[in-house]
Coordinates of C-alpha atoms in Angstrom, one line a residue:
M125 CA 0.0 0.0 0.0
G126 CA 2.9 2.4 0.9
N127 CA 4.4 2.3 -2.6
S128 CA 1.0 2.8 -4.3
V129 CA 0.2 5.8 -2.1
R130 CA 3.6 7.3 -2.8
E131 CA 3.0 6.8 -6.6
L132 CA -0.4 8.3 -6.4
A133 CA 0.9 11.3 -4.4
D134 CA 3.8 11.8 -6.9
Q135 CA 1.4 11.7 -9.8
T136 CA -0.9 14.5 -8.5
P137 CA -1.5 17.1 -11.1
A138 CA 0.1 20.5 -10.3
G139 CA -3.2 22.3 -10.6
R140 CA -5.1 20.0 -8.1
D141 CA -6.7 21.8 -5.2
R142 CA -5.2 19.6 -2.4
Y143 CA -6.8 21.6 0.3
T144 CA -10.2 20.3 -0.6
D145 CA -8.9 16.8 -0.3
L146 CA -7.6 17.7 3.2
L147 CA -11.1 19.1 4.1
R148 CA -12.8 15.9 2.9
V149 CA -10.6 13.7 5.1
A150 CA -10.7 16.1 8.1
S151 CA -14.5 16.4 8.1
L152 CA -15.1 12.7 8.0
G153 CA -12.4 12.1 10.7
T154 CA -14.1 14.7 12.9
V155 CA -17.5 13.0 12.4
V156 CA -16.0 9.7 13.4
A157 CA -14.3 11.1 16.5
G158 CA -17.5 12.9 17.5
H159 CA -19.6 9.7 17.2
W160 CA -17.1 7.8 19.3
L161 CA -17.1 10.5 22.0
M162 CA -20.9 11.1 22.1
A163 CA -21.7 7.4 22.7
A164 CA -22.3 7.0 26.4
V165 CA -22.9 3.2 27.0
T166 CA -23.8 2.2 30.5
A167 CA -23.1 -1.1 32.3
D168 CA -26.6 -2.4 31.4
G169 CA -25.9 -2.0 27.7
N170 CA -28.0 1.1 27.1
V171 CA -26.5 3.7 24.7
G172 CA -27.0 7.3 25.6
N173 CA -25.7 10.6 24.3
L174 CA -23.0 12.5 26.1
L175 CA -24.5 15.8 25.0
A176 CA -27.7 14.9 26.8
V177 CA -25.8 14.0 29.9
V178 CA -23.7 17.2 29.8
P179 CA -25.9 19.8 28.0
E180 CA -23.2 22.4 28.3
L181 CA -21.1 20.5 25.7
Q182 CA -23.7 21.1 23.0
L183 CA -22.0 24.3 22.2
L184 CA -19.1 22.2 20.9
T185 CA -21.3 21.1 18.0
W186 CA -20.9 24.6 16.5
A187 CA -17.3 23.6 15.7
L188 CA -17.6 19.9 15.4
Q189 CA -20.7 19.4 13.4
V190 CA -18.7 19.5 10.1
M191 CA -21.0 17.6 7.7
P192 CA -21.6 21.0 5.9
V193 CA -17.9 21.1 5.1
F194 CA -18.0 17.7 3.4
F195 CA -21.1 18.7 1.3
F196 CA -19.4 22.0 0.4
V197 CA -16.3 20.0 -0.8
G198 CA -18.7 17.7 -2.7
G199 CA -20.1 20.7 -4.6
F200 CA -16.6 21.8 -5.6
S201 CA -15.7 18.3 -6.8
H202 CA -18.9 17.7 -8.6
A203 CA -18.7 20.9 -10.6
L204 CA -15.2 20.1 -11.8
S205 CA -16.1 16.5 -12.6
Y206 CA -19.3 17.3 -14.6
R207 CA -17.7 20.1 -16.5
S208 CA -14.8 17.8 -17.5
L209 CA -17.2 15.2 -18.8
R210 CA -19.1 17.8 -20.8
R211 CA -15.9 18.9 -22.5
K212 CA -14.8 15.3 -23.3
H213 CA -18.0 13.9 -24.7
P214 CA -20.0 15.0 -27.8
A215 CA -23.7 15.9 -27.9
G216 CA -26.0 12.8 -27.8
T217 CA -23.9 11.1 -25.2
S218 CA -25.6 10.7 -21.8
V219 CA -23.1 12.7 -19.8
Y220 CA -25.5 12.4 -16.9
S221 CA -25.3 8.6 -16.6
L222 CA -21.5 8.8 -17.0
F223 CA -21.3 11.4 -14.3
L224 CA -23.4 9.4 -11.9
R225 CA -21.4 6.2 -12.4
A226 CA -18.1 8.0 -12.1
R227 CA -19.0 9.8 -9.0
L228 CA -20.8 7.0 -7.2
Q229 CA -18.8 3.9 -8.0
R230 CA -16.4 4.3 -5.0
L231 CA -19.3 5.5 -2.8
L232 CA -21.9 2.8 -3.5
R233 CA -19.8 -0.3 -3.8
P234 CA -18.5 -0.1 -0.2
T235 CA -22.0 1.0 0.9
M236 CA -23.7 -2.0 -0.7
A237 CA -21.2 -4.4 0.8
F238 CA -21.9 -2.8 4.2
I239 CA -25.6 -3.2 3.8
L240 CA -25.5 -6.8 2.6
L241 CA -23.1 -7.9 5.3
W242 CA -25.0 -6.2 8.1
G243 CA -28.3 -7.4 6.7
A244 CA -27.1 -11.0 6.7
A245 CA -25.7 -10.7 10.2
A246 CA -28.9 -9.2 11.5
L247 CA -30.9 -12.0 10.0
A248 CA -28.6 -14.6 11.5
L249 CA -28.7 -12.9 14.9
Q250 CA -32.5 -12.8 14.9
L251 CA -32.8 -16.5 13.9
L252 CA -30.4 -17.3 16.8
G253 CA -32.4 -15.2 19.2
S254 CA -29.5 -12.9 19.9
G255 CA -31.0 -9.5 18.9
S256 CA -31.5 -8.0 22.4
G257 CA -29.4 -5.8 24.7
L258 CA -26.5 -4.0 23.1
T259 CA -26.7 -6.2 20.0
G260 CA -30.3 -4.9 19.4
V261 CA -29.1 -1.3 19.9
A262 CA -26.3 -1.9 17.5
L263 CA -28.6 -3.3 14.8
R264 CA -30.4 0.0 14.9
L265 CA -27.5 2.4 15.4
V266 CA -25.0 1.1 12.8
A267 CA -27.4 2.1 10.0
Q268 CA -27.9 5.7 11.1
P269 CA -24.9 7.2 9.4
L270 CA -26.3 6.0 6.0
W271 CA -28.5 9.2 6.0
F272 CA -25.3 11.0 5.0
I273 CA -24.9 8.7 2.0
G274 CA -28.5 9.3 1.0
I275 CA -28.2 13.0 1.1
Y276 CA -24.9 12.9 -0.8
L277 CA -26.6 10.8 -3.5
A278 CA -29.3 13.6 -3.9
M279 CA -26.5 16.2 -4.3
V280 CA -24.9 14.2 -7.1
A281 CA -28.3 13.6 -8.8
F282 CA -29.1 17.4 -8.7
T283 CA -25.6 18.6 -9.8
P284 CA -26.4 19.1 -13.5
P285 CA -29.5 21.3 -13.2
L286 CA -28.2 23.2 -10.2
L287 CA -24.9 23.7 -11.9
K288 CA -26.7 25.3 -14.8
L289 CA -28.6 27.6 -12.4
H290 CA -25.3 28.5 -10.8
E291 CA -23.6 29.3 -14.2
R292 CA -26.5 31.6 -15.0
Y293 CA -27.3 33.2 -11.7
G294 CA -24.2 32.7 -9.5
W295 CA -25.0 33.7 -5.9
G296 CA -28.6 34.2 -6.9
A297 CA -29.0 30.4 -7.1
F298 CA -27.7 30.0 -3.6
V299 CA -30.0 32.8 -2.3
A300 CA -33.0 31.2 -3.9
L301 CA -32.3 27.8 -2.1
A302 CA -31.6 29.6 1.2
G303 CA -34.9 31.6 0.7
A304 CA -36.7 28.3 0.1
A305 CA -35.3 26.9 3.3
A306 CA -36.4 29.9 5.2
T307 CA -39.9 29.7 3.7
V308 CA -40.2 26.1 4.8
D309 CA -39.3 27.0 8.4
V310 CA -41.9 29.7 8.4
L311 CA -44.5 27.3 7.1
R312 CA -43.4 24.7 9.7
F313 CA -43.1 26.8 12.8
A314 CA -45.5 29.7 12.2
L315 CA -48.3 28.1 10.3
D316 CA -47.9 24.4 11.4
V317 CA -48.1 23.1 7.8
P318 CA -47.6 19.3 8.1
Y319 CA -44.8 17.4 6.4
V320 CA -43.4 20.6 4.8
E321 CA -40.3 20.4 7.0
F322 CA -39.0 17.4 5.0
L323 CA -38.4 19.7 2.0
N324 CA -35.4 21.2 3.9
F325 CA -33.5 17.9 3.5
A326 CA -33.2 19.2 -0.1
F327 CA -33.1 23.0 0.3
V328 CA -30.6 23.3 3.2
W329 CA -28.1 20.7 2.0
L330 CA -28.3 21.7 -1.6
A331 CA -27.7 25.3 -0.6
V332 CA -24.5 24.2 1.1
H333 CA -23.6 22.2 -1.9
Q334 CA -24.2 25.3 -4.1
L335 CA -21.4 27.0 -2.1
G336 CA -19.0 24.4 -3.5
F337 CA -20.0 25.6 -7.0
L338 CA -19.2 29.1 -6.0
R339 CA -15.8 28.0 -4.7
A340 CA -15.0 26.1 -7.9
D341 CA -15.4 29.4 -9.8
G342 CA -13.5 31.4 -7.2
R343 CA -16.5 33.5 -6.2
I344 CA -16.2 33.2 -2.4
R345 CA -14.0 36.3 -2.1
M346 CA -15.0 37.5 1.4
P347 CA -14.9 34.4 3.6
S348 CA -14.7 36.4 6.8
A349 CA -18.0 38.1 6.0
L350 CA -19.5 34.7 5.2
A351 CA -18.3 33.3 8.5
L352 CA -19.5 36.2 10.6
T353 CA -22.9 36.3 8.8
G354 CA -23.4 32.6 9.4
L355 CA -22.3 32.7 13.0
A356 CA -24.4 35.8 13.9
G357 CA -27.4 34.3 12.0
A358 CA -27.2 31.0 13.8
A359 CA -26.8 32.7 17.2
A360 CA -29.8 34.9 16.6
L361 CA -32.0 32.0 15.4
V362 CA -31.1 29.9 18.4
A363 CA -31.5 32.8 20.8
F364 CA -34.8 34.2 19.5
G365 CA -36.3 31.4 17.4
P366 CA -37.6 27.8 18.0
Y367 CA -34.2 26.2 17.3
P368 CA -32.2 24.2 19.8
L369 CA -28.6 24.9 20.7
S370 CA -27.2 21.6 19.5
M371 CA -26.3 21.3 15.8
V372 CA -26.7 17.5 15.9
G373 CA -29.8 15.6 16.8
M374 CA -30.6 15.0 20.5
P375 CA -32.7 12.1 21.9
G376 CA -36.2 13.1 22.8
E377 CA -36.0 16.7 21.6
K378 CA -39.1 18.2 20.0
V379 CA -37.2 20.1 17.4
S380 CA -33.9 19.0 15.8
N381 CA -31.6 21.1 13.7
M382 CA -30.6 18.0 11.8
A383 CA -33.6 15.9 11.1
P384 CA -35.0 17.6 9.2
P385 CA -32.5 20.4 8.7
T386 CA -33.4 23.9 9.7
L387 CA -32.4 27.4 8.7
A388 CA -30.2 27.5 11.8
L389 CA -28.2 24.6 10.4
L390 CA -27.8 26.4 7.1
A391 CA -26.5 29.5 8.9
H392 CA -24.1 27.1 10.8
G393 CA -23.0 25.8 7.4
L394 CA -22.2 29.4 6.2
W395 CA -20.1 29.9 9.3
L396 CA -18.1 26.7 8.7
V397 CA -17.6 27.3 5.0
G398 CA -16.3 30.8 5.7
A399 CA -14.1 29.5 8.5
V400 CA -12.4 26.8 6.4
E401 CA -11.9 29.3 3.5
L402 CA -10.1 31.6 5.9
L403 CA -7.8 28.6 6.7
R404 CA -7.1 27.9 3.1
A405 CA -3.6 29.4 2.9
P406 CA -2.1 27.6 5.9
G407 CA -4.0 24.4 4.9
A408 CA -2.6 24.6 1.3
R409 CA 1.0 25.0 2.7
L410 CA 0.5 22.0 4.9
V411 CA -0.6 19.6 2.1
A412 CA 2.2 21.0 -0.1
R413 CA 4.6 19.0 2.1
P414 CA 5.1 15.5 0.5
R415 CA 4.6 13.6 3.8
A416 CA 1.4 15.4 4.7
W417 CA 0.0 15.0 1.2
R418 CA 0.8 11.2 1.2
A419 CA -1.2 10.9 4.4
V420 CA -4.1 12.7 2.8
V421 CA -4.0 10.5 -0.3
A422 CA -3.9 7.3 1.9
A423 CA -6.8 8.5 4.0
N424 CA -8.9 9.5 1.0
G425 CA -8.5 6.0 -0.4
V426 CA -10.2 4.4 2.6
A427 CA -12.3 7.2 4.0
M428 CA -15.7 5.9 3.0
T429 CA -14.9 2.4 4.3
A430 CA -13.8 3.8 7.6
F431 CA -16.9 6.0 7.9
L432 CA -19.2 3.1 7.2
W433 CA -17.7 0.8 9.8
H434 CA -16.7 3.2 12.5
L435 CA -19.9 2.7 14.6
T436 CA -19.6 -1.0 14.2
A437 CA -16.1 -0.8 15.7
M438 CA -17.1 1.5 18.5
L439 CA -20.0 -0.8 19.5
G440 CA -17.8 -3.8 19.2
V441 CA -15.4 -2.2 21.7
Y442 CA -18.2 -1.6 24.2
G443 CA -19.5 -5.1 23.6
A444 CA -16.1 -6.6 24.3
M445 CA -15.9 -4.6 27.5
L446 CA -19.2 -5.8 28.7
A447 CA -18.4 -9.4 27.8
L448 CA -15.1 -9.3 29.6
D449 CA -16.7 -7.5 32.6
V450 CA -14.5 -4.4 32.2
P451 CA -16.0 -1.7 34.4
L452 CA -17.9 1.0 32.5
P453 CA -17.9 4.2 34.5
V454 CA -20.9 6.5 34.8
P455 CA -20.9 8.6 31.6
A456 CA -19.2 12.0 32.0
S457 CA -17.6 11.0 35.3
A458 CA -13.9 11.5 35.9
A459 CA -13.3 7.8 35.4
W460 CA -15.3 7.9 32.2
W461 CA -13.2 10.7 30.8
A462 CA -10.0 8.9 31.8
Q463 CA -11.1 5.9 29.8
V464 CA -11.8 7.9 26.6
P465 CA -8.3 7.6 25.1
L466 CA -8.3 3.8 25.6
R467 CA -11.7 3.4 24.0
F468 CA -10.6 5.6 21.1
A469 CA -7.5 3.6 20.6
A470 CA -9.4 0.3 20.6
A471 CA -12.0 1.6 18.2
A472 CA -9.3 2.9 15.9
V473 CA -7.6 -0.5 15.8
L474 CA -10.9 -2.3 15.1
T475 CA -11.8 0.3 12.4
A476 CA -8.4 -0.3 10.8
L477 CA -9.2 -4.1 10.8
F478 CA -12.5 -3.4 9.1
V479 CA -10.8 -1.2 6.5
A480 CA -8.2 -3.9 5.8
A481 CA -11.0 -6.4 5.3
F482 CA -13.3 -4.3 3.1
R483 CA -11.3 -1.6 1.5
T484 CA -11.2 -3.5 -1.8
F485 CA -14.8 -2.4 -2.4
E486 CA -13.6 1.2 -2.4
R487 CA -10.8 0.7 -4.9
P488 CA -11.8 2.1 -8.4
K489 CA -12.0 -0.5 -11.1
P490 CA -9.2 -0.1 -13.6
T491 CA -10.3 0.9 -17.1
T492 CA -8.9 -1.3 -19.9
P493 CA -8.0 0.2 -23.3
A494 CA -11.0 -1.6 -24.9
Q495 CA -13.4 -0.1 -22.3
A496 CA -11.9 3.4 -23.0
L497 CA -12.8 3.0 -26.7
A498 CA -16.2 1.5 -26.1
P499 CA -19.2 3.4 -27.5
R500 CA -20.8 5.7 -24.9
P501 CA -24.3 5.2 -23.6
G502 CA -27.1 6.9 -25.5
R503 CA -29.8 9.3 -24.4
L504 CA -32.0 6.6 -22.8
A505 CA -29.2 6.0 -20.3
G506 CA -29.9 9.3 -18.6
P507 CA -33.5 8.5 -17.5
A508 CA -32.4 5.0 -16.4
A509 CA -29.6 6.5 -14.2
A510 CA -32.1 9.1 -12.8
I511 CA -34.5 6.3 -11.8
G512 CA -31.6 4.3 -10.3
I513 CA -30.2 7.1 -8.1
T514 CA -33.7 7.9 -6.9
L515 CA -34.3 4.3 -5.8
C516 CA -30.9 4.1 -4.3
L517 CA -31.2 7.3 -2.2
L518 CA -34.7 6.4 -1.0
G519 CA -33.6 2.9 -0.1
I520 CA -30.5 4.1 1.8
L521 CA -32.3 6.9 3.6
G522 CA -35.1 4.4 4.5
L523 CA -32.5 2.0 5.9
S524 CA -30.9 4.7 8.0
M525 CA -34.2 5.3 9.7
V526 CA -35.5 1.8 10.2
G527 CA -32.1 0.0 10.9
F528 CA -31.4 -3.7 10.7
G529 CA -33.4 -4.8 13.7
D530 CA -36.5 -7.0 13.7
L531 CA -36.2 -7.9 10.1
L532 CA -38.6 -10.8 10.4
E533 CA -41.2 -8.8 12.2
G534 CA -41.6 -6.3 9.4
R535 CA -40.5 -3.3 11.5
T536 CA -41.0 0.0 9.6
A537 CA -40.1 3.7 9.8
M538 CA -41.6 6.8 8.3
L539 CA -39.6 8.0 5.2
I540 CA -41.1 11.4 4.4
A541 CA -44.8 10.4 4.3
V542 CA -44.4 6.7 3.5
R543 CA -43.6 3.8 5.8
I544 CA -40.7 1.6 4.7
S545 CA -39.3 -1.7 6.0
A546 CA -35.6 -2.7 6.0
P547 CA -36.0 -5.5 3.4
A548 CA -37.8 -3.1 1.1
A549 CA -35.1 -0.5 1.6
V550 CA -32.4 -3.0 0.8
V551 CA -34.1 -4.1 -2.4
M552 CA -34.6 -0.5 -3.5
A553 CA -30.9 0.4 -2.8
L554 CA -29.6 -2.6 -4.6
A555 CA -31.9 -2.2 -7.6
G556 CA -31.0 1.5 -7.8
W557 CA -27.3 0.8 -7.6
L558 CA -27.5 -1.8 -10.4
L559 CA -29.4 0.7 -12.6
V560 CA -26.7 3.4 -12.0
E561 CA -23.9 0.9 -12.8
T562 CA -25.5 -0.4 -16.0
A563 CA -26.8 2.9 -17.3
G564 CA -23.2 4.3 -17.4
R565 CA -22.0 1.6 -19.7
A566 CA -22.5 1.0 -23.4
P567 CA -25.0 -1.7 -24.4
A568 CA -23.4 -5.1 -24.7
R569 CA -24.0 -5.4 -28.4
L570 CA -22.1 -2.2 -28.9
R571 CA -19.2 -3.2 -26.6
A572 CA -18.9 -6.4 -28.6
R573 CA -18.0 -4.4 -31.7
T574 CA -15.3 -2.5 -29.9
P575 CA -11.8 -3.7 -31.1
A576 CA -9.6 -5.2 -28.4
L577 CA -6.2 -3.7 -28.0

């Protein structure tokens, strides 16, 4: 692995924006560390939230809730990727299907492996009657981070039309999305319109994604003003509006800034984007160093696998501690804090083992010369890819809500306004993934005519 990472690092194009790669790794790493820290497991196997035990710590989410940074970086990367494909392929080619397959291959392959492995394990545990206690909690919790995958799929799906709006209206496209998010919150909190809040899963996160388009065109010229506006806006909304302090979901709370997202979370995203842009110069100097850049390249190669399995690793550590009768101190006590470094180290080791076992799914498939010359998919591939990504994101979002528990009992959860079960969610995700994969390829009869080299 070391040689391949060195080679990849040495082959980095001179014009690559390495800082965005650093942001991608740093944001996912922060999310992983935050999840490990927030989990407060007690001696009876119950899993609580440290932020609920110590509410004063909720202010830390204003710095550590960094998913907006990842989505911002996604917008930047998607703009560059889609424009590159537009330049390379002639009219009549389904650039959309090519774009989806190119952007999602390294995301969906490890995700589908995770879903199938956990689904099989959940079914086996239930048949063996072992789905209670911490195991039962794990069957529900390990699927929750999949919401991020579902939202990211929506961002990829909407990149072409929203990029066109950006190219025509610039900041105006962002303002329109932000205004739509504000309108949704007014309808939700002031007029009690039912179900309207779910629209902000699109408006809030796509507005953050739109900031990545602006960054790709060098149009974020006053990051300090962006950061101050976002920070002041979030503070005012929390102080005078119906929004909670925490920028992550809290158990039992009536209103969450995360699910569904709120205008306060969008303001928080503005603050974070402005902050990371202010740090761009020192960050760029850091990744200009060969050793630091190799570390970023290595981390990017396994980041999605580590993200998918980090909760499994954390719960595995707690399960081992319970099985071995290792004392679990009261959450937030002095002994609990003293144990944090040991739990983190154990979770990191177990995550590394999962990465070693499953990272092959994240490796991009090499393109052969014959594949490179194969005819490109036609116009019908676009609609097929659109249907595929829709099925995929709905299935993955549904699974993040219902979890892997009680598969045989038909347990369901509400996805927008429809109830969905775990088996149905898995079938939708797999069917959507296969559609995206096949839509981005040329038909078999055309590939057969392509000369082998």
